[in-house]
Short mmCIF file of C-alpha atoms in Angstrom, two decimals:
data_model
loop_
_atom_site.label_atom_id
_atom_site.label_comp_id
_atom_site.label_asym_id
_atom_site.label_seq_id
_atom_site.Cartn_x
_atom_site.Cartn_y
_atom_site.Cartn_z
CA MET F 1 -6.50 15.25 36.00
CA ALA F 2 -4.68 13.72 33.01
CA LEU F 3 -3.34 10.23 33.44
CA PHE F 4 0.12 9.67 31.91
CA VAL F 5 0.67 6.16 30.60
CA SER F 6 4.29 5.30 29.87
CA PHE F 7 5.14 3.30 26.76
CA LYS F 8 7.55 0.41 26.95
CA PRO F 9 9.06 -0.33 23.54
CA ARG F 10 8.76 -3.91 22.33
CA TYR F 11 10.98 -3.85 19.25
CA THR F 12 13.99 -2.13 17.72
CA ILE F 13 14.57 -1.21 14.08
CA SER F 14 17.75 0.14 12.49
CA LEU F 15 18.68 2.07 9.36
CA LEU F 16 22.04 2.54 7.66
CA GLN F 17 22.44 5.52 5.32
CA PHE F 18 25.35 4.81 2.99
CA ASN F 19 26.65 6.90 0.09
CA ILE F 20 28.62 4.26 -1.83
CA TRP F 21 30.46 6.62 -4.25
CA GLN F 22 29.63 5.30 -7.71
CA GLU F 23 28.85 1.80 -6.40
CA GLY F 24 32.24 1.59 -4.73
CA THR F 25 34.06 1.72 -8.08
CA VAL F 26 36.36 4.63 -7.16
CA VAL F 27 38.27 2.54 -4.60
CA SER F 28 39.90 -0.75 -5.56
CA GLY F 29 37.76 -3.57 -4.19
CA GLY F 30 35.10 -1.07 -3.22
CA PHE F 31 32.09 -3.22 -4.10
CA ASP F 32 33.23 -6.00 -1.79
CA THR F 33 33.91 -3.47 0.98
CA VAL F 34 30.42 -1.99 0.57
CA ALA F 35 29.03 -5.47 1.13
CA ASP F 36 31.33 -6.05 4.11
CA GLU F 37 30.26 -2.81 5.79
CA ILE F 38 26.56 -3.49 5.23
CA ALA F 39 26.98 -6.99 6.63
CA LYS F 40 28.85 -5.65 9.66
CA ALA F 41 26.26 -2.95 10.39
CA ASP F 42 23.49 -5.55 10.03
CA ALA F 43 20.82 -2.83 9.79
CA ASP F 44 17.20 -3.69 9.08
CA PHE F 45 17.11 -1.09 6.30
CA VAL F 46 19.90 0.32 4.14
CA THR F 47 19.40 3.50 2.12
CA LEU F 48 21.97 3.83 -0.63
CA SER F 49 23.18 6.84 -2.59
CA GLU F 50 24.99 6.72 -5.96
CA VAL F 51 23.50 3.54 -7.39
CA ARG F 52 24.47 3.64 -11.07
CA ASN F 53 23.68 0.20 -12.57
CA TYR F 54 26.83 0.40 -14.67
CA LYS F 55 26.98 -1.59 -17.93
CA ASP F 56 23.30 -2.50 -17.70
CA THR F 57 23.78 -4.34 -14.41
CA ARG F 58 21.31 -4.15 -11.53
CA PHE F 59 23.35 -3.01 -8.54
CA CYS F 60 20.78 -3.84 -5.87
CA ASP F 61 20.46 -7.39 -7.24
CA ARG F 62 24.25 -7.77 -7.16
CA ILE F 63 24.63 -6.46 -3.63
CA VAL F 64 21.74 -8.62 -2.37
CA GLU F 65 23.45 -11.68 -3.84
CA LYS F 66 26.82 -10.71 -2.35
CA LEU F 67 25.19 -10.26 1.06
CA ARG F 68 23.51 -13.64 0.72
CA GLU F 69 26.96 -15.16 0.30
CA LYS F 70 27.81 -13.58 3.66
CA GLY F 71 24.75 -15.10 5.32
CA LYS F 72 22.64 -11.92 5.22
CA THR F 73 19.20 -11.92 3.62
CA TYR F 74 17.97 -8.65 2.15
CA TYR F 75 15.22 -7.69 -0.29
CA SER F 76 15.32 -4.87 -2.81
CA PHE F 77 13.98 -3.67 -6.16
CA TYR F 78 15.36 -2.00 -9.24
CA SER F 79 16.18 1.68 -8.79
CA ASN F 80 18.61 4.20 -10.19
CA ASP F 81 20.76 6.74 -8.31
CA SER F 82 19.42 5.76 -4.88
CA GLY F 83 18.38 2.39 -3.52
CA ILE F 84 16.82 0.50 -0.61
CA LEU F 85 17.70 -2.80 1.03
CA SER F 86 15.34 -4.34 3.58
CA LYS F 87 15.61 -7.38 5.82
CA TYR F 88 11.84 -7.60 5.58
CA PRO F 89 9.99 -8.56 2.38
CA ILE F 90 8.94 -5.45 0.46
CA LYS F 91 5.16 -5.26 0.10
CA GLU F 92 5.26 -2.42 -2.39
CA SER F 93 7.80 -0.08 -3.92
CA SER F 94 7.45 3.17 -5.82
CA THR F 95 9.37 5.96 -7.48
CA VAL F 96 8.62 9.22 -5.68
CA TYR F 97 11.01 11.44 -7.63
CA PRO F 98 12.50 9.88 -10.77
CA LEU F 99 16.08 10.50 -11.78
CA LYS F 100 16.33 12.93 -14.70
CA ASN F 101 19.51 14.59 -15.97
CA ASP F 102 21.30 13.29 -12.86
CA GLN F 103 19.39 15.74 -10.66
CA GLY F 104 18.41 13.43 -7.85
CA SER F 105 15.96 10.68 -6.98
CA ILE F 106 13.68 9.42 -4.20
CA TYR F 107 12.24 5.90 -3.83
CA LYS F 108 9.94 4.27 -1.29
CA ALA F 109 9.53 0.76 0.10
CA VAL F 110 6.63 -0.34 2.27
CA VAL F 111 7.31 -3.25 4.61
CA ASP F 112 5.54 -5.02 7.47
CA VAL F 113 7.63 -5.21 10.63
CA ASN F 114 6.04 -7.25 13.42
CA GLY F 115 2.57 -6.25 12.29
CA ARG F 116 3.38 -2.55 11.78
CA GLU F 117 3.85 -0.98 8.37
CA PHE F 118 6.95 1.12 7.73
CA ALA F 119 7.40 3.47 4.78
CA VAL F 120 11.14 3.68 4.17
CA TYR F 121 12.45 6.31 1.77
CA THR F 122 15.86 6.74 0.17
CA ALA F 123 16.94 10.08 -1.30
CA HIS F 124 19.95 11.23 -3.27
CA LEU F 125 19.24 14.85 -4.10
CA ASP F 126 20.57 17.09 -6.87
CA TYR F 127 24.33 17.57 -6.60
CA ARG F 128 24.39 20.81 -8.58
CA HIS F 129 23.98 24.30 -7.13
CA CYS F 130 25.57 23.13 -3.89
CA ALA F 131 25.36 26.64 -2.53
CA SER F 132 27.31 25.93 0.65
CA TYR F 133 30.44 26.33 -1.44
CA LEU F 134 29.63 29.97 -2.27
CA PRO F 135 30.50 31.43 1.18
CA ARG F 136 33.75 29.48 0.89
CA GLY F 137 34.68 31.16 -2.38
CA TYR F 138 33.80 28.37 -4.82
CA SER F 139 31.05 27.60 -7.29
CA GLY F 140 28.76 24.79 -6.21
CA THR F 141 28.13 23.65 -9.78
CA ASP F 142 31.55 23.55 -11.46
CA TRP F 143 33.65 24.08 -8.29
CA HIS F 144 35.82 26.75 -9.84
CA ARG F 145 37.35 29.34 -7.53
CA LEU F 146 35.28 32.54 -7.38
CA PRO F 147 36.76 36.06 -7.39
CA GLU F 148 35.49 36.40 -3.80
CA ALA F 149 33.34 34.57 -1.29
CA VAL F 150 29.58 35.17 -1.46
CA LYS F 151 28.51 36.63 1.88
CA ASP F 152 24.89 37.50 1.10
CA VAL F 153 22.35 34.98 2.43
CA ASP F 154 19.74 35.83 -0.21
CA ALA F 155 22.27 35.27 -3.00
CA VAL F 156 23.28 31.91 -1.52
CA LEU F 157 19.67 30.79 -1.20
CA LYS F 158 18.85 31.94 -4.72
CA ASP F 159 21.56 29.67 -6.07
CA ASN F 160 20.42 26.87 -3.76
CA ARG F 161 16.88 27.11 -5.17
CA ASP F 162 18.16 26.72 -8.72
CA SER F 163 18.70 23.06 -7.83
CA GLN F 164 15.96 20.41 -7.88
CA ARG F 165 16.34 19.54 -4.20
CA SER F 166 13.35 21.47 -2.87
CA ILE F 167 11.13 20.14 -5.64
CA ALA F 168 12.16 16.58 -4.83
CA ILE F 169 11.62 16.96 -1.09
CA ALA F 170 8.18 18.51 -1.70
CA LYS F 171 7.25 15.31 -3.58
CA PHE F 172 8.51 13.28 -0.63
CA LEU F 173 6.46 15.30 1.86
CA GLU F 174 3.34 14.87 -0.25
CA GLU F 175 3.82 11.11 -0.34
CA ALA F 176 4.82 10.85 3.34
CA ALA F 177 1.62 12.64 4.36
CA LYS F 178 -0.32 9.76 2.80
CA ASP F 179 1.75 7.25 4.76
CA LYS F 180 1.10 9.13 7.98
CA ALA F 181 -2.63 9.09 7.29
CA MET F 182 -2.39 5.30 6.86
CA GLY F 183 -0.69 4.93 10.23
CA ARG F 184 2.73 3.99 8.87
CA ILE F 185 6.05 4.77 10.54
CA VAL F 186 8.02 6.97 8.12
CA LEU F 187 11.83 6.86 7.85
CA LEU F 188 14.04 8.75 5.40
CA GLY F 189 17.74 8.25 4.74
CA GLY F 190 19.70 10.15 2.17
CA ASP F 191 22.53 12.24 0.84
CA PHE F 192 20.87 15.63 0.38
CA ASN F 193 23.86 17.51 -1.06
CA GLU F 194 22.66 20.41 1.10
CA PRO F 195 23.53 21.45 4.66
CA SER F 196 21.11 21.83 7.54
CA HIS F 197 19.75 25.05 8.98
CA LEU F 198 20.54 23.49 12.36
CA ASP F 199 24.24 23.57 11.46
CA TRP F 200 24.54 27.07 9.97
CA THR F 201 23.60 28.95 13.13
CA GLU F 202 24.85 31.93 15.14
CA SER F 203 27.07 29.54 17.08
CA THR F 204 28.85 28.33 13.93
CA ALA F 205 28.81 31.56 11.93
CA ARG F 206 32.54 32.12 12.53
CA LEU F 207 33.50 28.47 12.18
CA PHE F 208 34.08 26.07 9.28
CA ASP F 209 34.38 28.92 6.75
CA HIS F 210 30.73 29.90 7.14
CA ASN F 211 31.99 33.48 6.79
CA GLY F 212 29.56 34.93 9.32
CA LEU F 213 26.43 33.56 7.63
CA VAL F 214 23.36 32.05 9.30
CA ILE F 215 21.43 30.23 6.58
CA PRO F 216 17.94 28.65 6.71
CA TRP F 217 18.71 25.86 4.24
CA ASP F 218 15.57 24.95 2.33
CA VAL F 219 15.33 21.15 2.50
CA THR F 220 15.84 20.74 6.25
CA VAL F 221 13.58 23.73 6.99
CA ALA F 222 10.81 22.12 4.90
CA LEU F 223 11.24 18.80 6.71
CA GLU F 224 11.17 20.46 10.11
CA LYS F 225 8.02 22.43 9.25
CA ALA F 226 6.37 19.15 8.23
CA GLY F 227 7.16 17.67 11.65
CA PHE F 228 10.15 15.50 10.75
CA MET F 229 13.00 14.99 13.19
CA ASP F 230 16.66 15.10 12.21
CA ALA F 231 17.91 12.05 14.11
CA TYR F 232 21.54 13.12 14.44
CA ARG F 233 20.73 16.63 15.58
CA GLU F 234 18.13 15.29 18.03
CA LYS F 235 20.77 13.16 19.72
CA TYR F 236 23.60 15.72 19.35
CA PRO F 237 22.04 19.21 19.30
CA ASN F 238 25.28 21.22 19.53
CA PRO F 239 26.68 21.88 16.01
CA VAL F 240 29.92 23.27 17.48
CA THR F 241 31.00 20.24 19.48
CA HIS F 242 29.18 17.72 17.25
CA PRO F 243 29.04 19.16 13.73
CA GLY F 244 28.39 15.67 12.36
CA PHE F 245 30.46 16.13 9.23
CA THR F 246 29.87 13.33 6.73
CA PHE F 247 31.77 14.78 3.75
CA PRO F 248 34.54 14.93 2.59
CA THR F 249 35.99 12.16 4.70
CA ASP F 250 39.60 11.00 4.59
CA CYS F 251 39.26 7.98 2.34
CA PRO F 252 42.77 6.48 2.72
CA GLY F 253 42.79 4.61 -0.59
CA VAL F 254 42.09 7.69 -2.72
CA PRO F 255 44.48 10.48 -3.78
CA LEU F 256 43.88 13.76 -1.98
CA GLN F 257 43.04 15.65 -5.18
CA LYS F 258 39.95 13.47 -5.65
CA LEU F 259 38.71 14.36 -2.18
CA ALA F 260 39.32 18.12 -1.99
CA TRP F 261 36.59 19.90 -3.98
CA SER F 262 37.51 23.39 -2.73
CA PRO F 263 41.20 23.07 -1.87
CA SER F 264 41.68 26.40 -0.11
CA ALA F 265 38.57 26.11 2.06
CA ASP F 266 37.16 24.23 5.01
CA ASP F 267 34.21 22.66 3.20
CA ARG F 268 33.43 19.93 5.73
CA GLU F 269 29.70 19.49 5.83
CA ARG F 270 26.88 17.32 7.16
CA ILE F 271 24.93 16.36 4.05
CA ASP F 272 23.93 12.77 4.87
CA TYR F 273 20.89 12.38 7.11
CA VAL F 274 18.38 10.12 8.79
CA PHE F 275 14.97 11.73 9.34
CA TYR F 276 11.85 10.26 10.87
CA LEU F 277 8.29 11.30 11.60
CA PRO F 278 7.81 11.16 15.38
CA GLU F 279 4.89 9.47 17.04
CA GLN F 280 4.07 8.33 20.57
CA LYS F 281 5.25 4.74 20.10
CA LEU F 282 8.54 5.52 18.37
CA SER F 283 11.77 6.79 19.87
CA LEU F 284 15.33 7.26 18.69
CA SER F 285 17.67 4.99 20.66
CA LYS F 286 21.04 5.86 19.16
CA ILE F 287 22.81 7.19 16.11
CA HIS F 288 26.46 7.36 15.11
CA MET F 289 28.63 7.62 12.02
CA ILE F 290 30.72 4.87 10.45
CA GLY F 291 33.90 5.60 8.51
CA PRO F 292 37.31 7.24 8.85
CA SER F 293 37.72 9.46 11.88
CA GLY F 294 39.72 11.98 9.85
CA MET F 295 38.39 14.44 7.30
CA VAL F 296 39.71 16.50 4.39
CA CYS F 297 40.08 20.24 5.04
CA ARG F 298 42.03 22.91 3.12
CA ASN F 299 43.59 20.30 0.88
CA GLN F 300 44.92 18.29 3.80
CA ARG F 301 44.00 15.09 5.56
CA ILE F 302 43.28 16.09 9.15
CA PRO F 303 42.66 13.94 12.25
CA ALA F 304 39.41 14.00 14.19
CA ASP F 305 38.88 17.34 15.92
CA THR F 306 35.24 17.09 17.08
CA LYS F 307 33.32 15.04 19.65
CA ASP F 308 31.22 13.23 17.06
CA PRO F 309 30.82 9.46 17.56
CA VAL F 310 32.49 7.72 14.61
CA GLU F 311 32.72 3.93 14.51
CA LYS F 312 35.80 2.55 12.80
CA PRO F 313 34.91 0.51 9.70
CA SER F 314 35.91 -3.11 9.27
CA ASN F 315 38.52 -2.18 6.65
CA LEU F 316 39.66 1.42 7.03
CA GLN F 317 42.24 1.25 4.21
CA LYS F 318 39.58 0.17 1.74
CA TRP F 319 36.77 2.44 2.95
CA PRO F 320 34.83 2.74 -0.33
CA THR F 321 33.49 6.28 -0.24
CA ASP F 322 34.28 9.92 0.44
CA HIS F 323 31.29 10.04 2.82
CA ARG F 324 30.77 8.68 6.29
CA ALA F 325 27.78 6.39 6.73
CA LEU F 326 25.10 6.89 9.39
CA TYR F 327 23.62 4.17 11.59
CA ALA F 328 20.42 4.91 13.51
CA GLU F 329 18.40 2.65 15.80
CA PHE F 330 14.81 3.20 16.92
CA ALA F 331 12.56 1.62 19.55
CA TYR F 332 8.84 1.16 18.92
#
């Protein structure tokens, strides 16, 4: 007879996934607000999307210094397009998928947390060939209106695979397999610029301008096959009541025309994620979004109309991005 031994977690660890929209430069005072929101969330790890290092500056150095002024100590390293902040000293860092022609990036940091190594990855994947726009009647590369919506799954996936996203995530999975073999806990935060197959299901086929399509989106399918868990969908499995939309959010300080990429469509989508590789001594405690409660839909600012948990930011009027952030906490 098998003996079941329960595991009582000793520690917690948290991760904030934050697309900062061109380093917060689109919104007046955005850089300071990015720092404020990171300080408020107080996560152990922060995975950043849209790090640009404008004018030969080092964004992660600047944000670490700004956080130090607020009494928060973080460590980082030079990266481009995506970035990582860690409350724990970084033992090693590496480029998993280098930025080239603005088609996405993935970086890794290895840290020791209470005697356990964590491999923390940040990903900002290729923004072109965003094929989720095709069923909504728009190109996902230049966002021009199409003569008609694309309602063929194979055609949508063909366009999706013309991006570099699957190539990048394959590099991640190759590297993460090495971390697993070394006994590390593996976390991934990122803006994938691609929906989830767990969101484009039979239950949502007639919602959100999916136009009847059920689509096995490549990146999330690959992660699932490799054993990774989608933290948000684990906690909130129903994509109808909890679609988890992270983009485009109603950023109050930005004109509507900068937020509506396909003005005649409902293009709300969950493209920001936290994934982790499950193991016996690791469990997801909680996850929620941070940002405006309202979204942008059909060229309008609309109030919240789902059951998703969205925490109000410290300064809603100066929210610095057209994405919601994600905050996840784990016990181990």
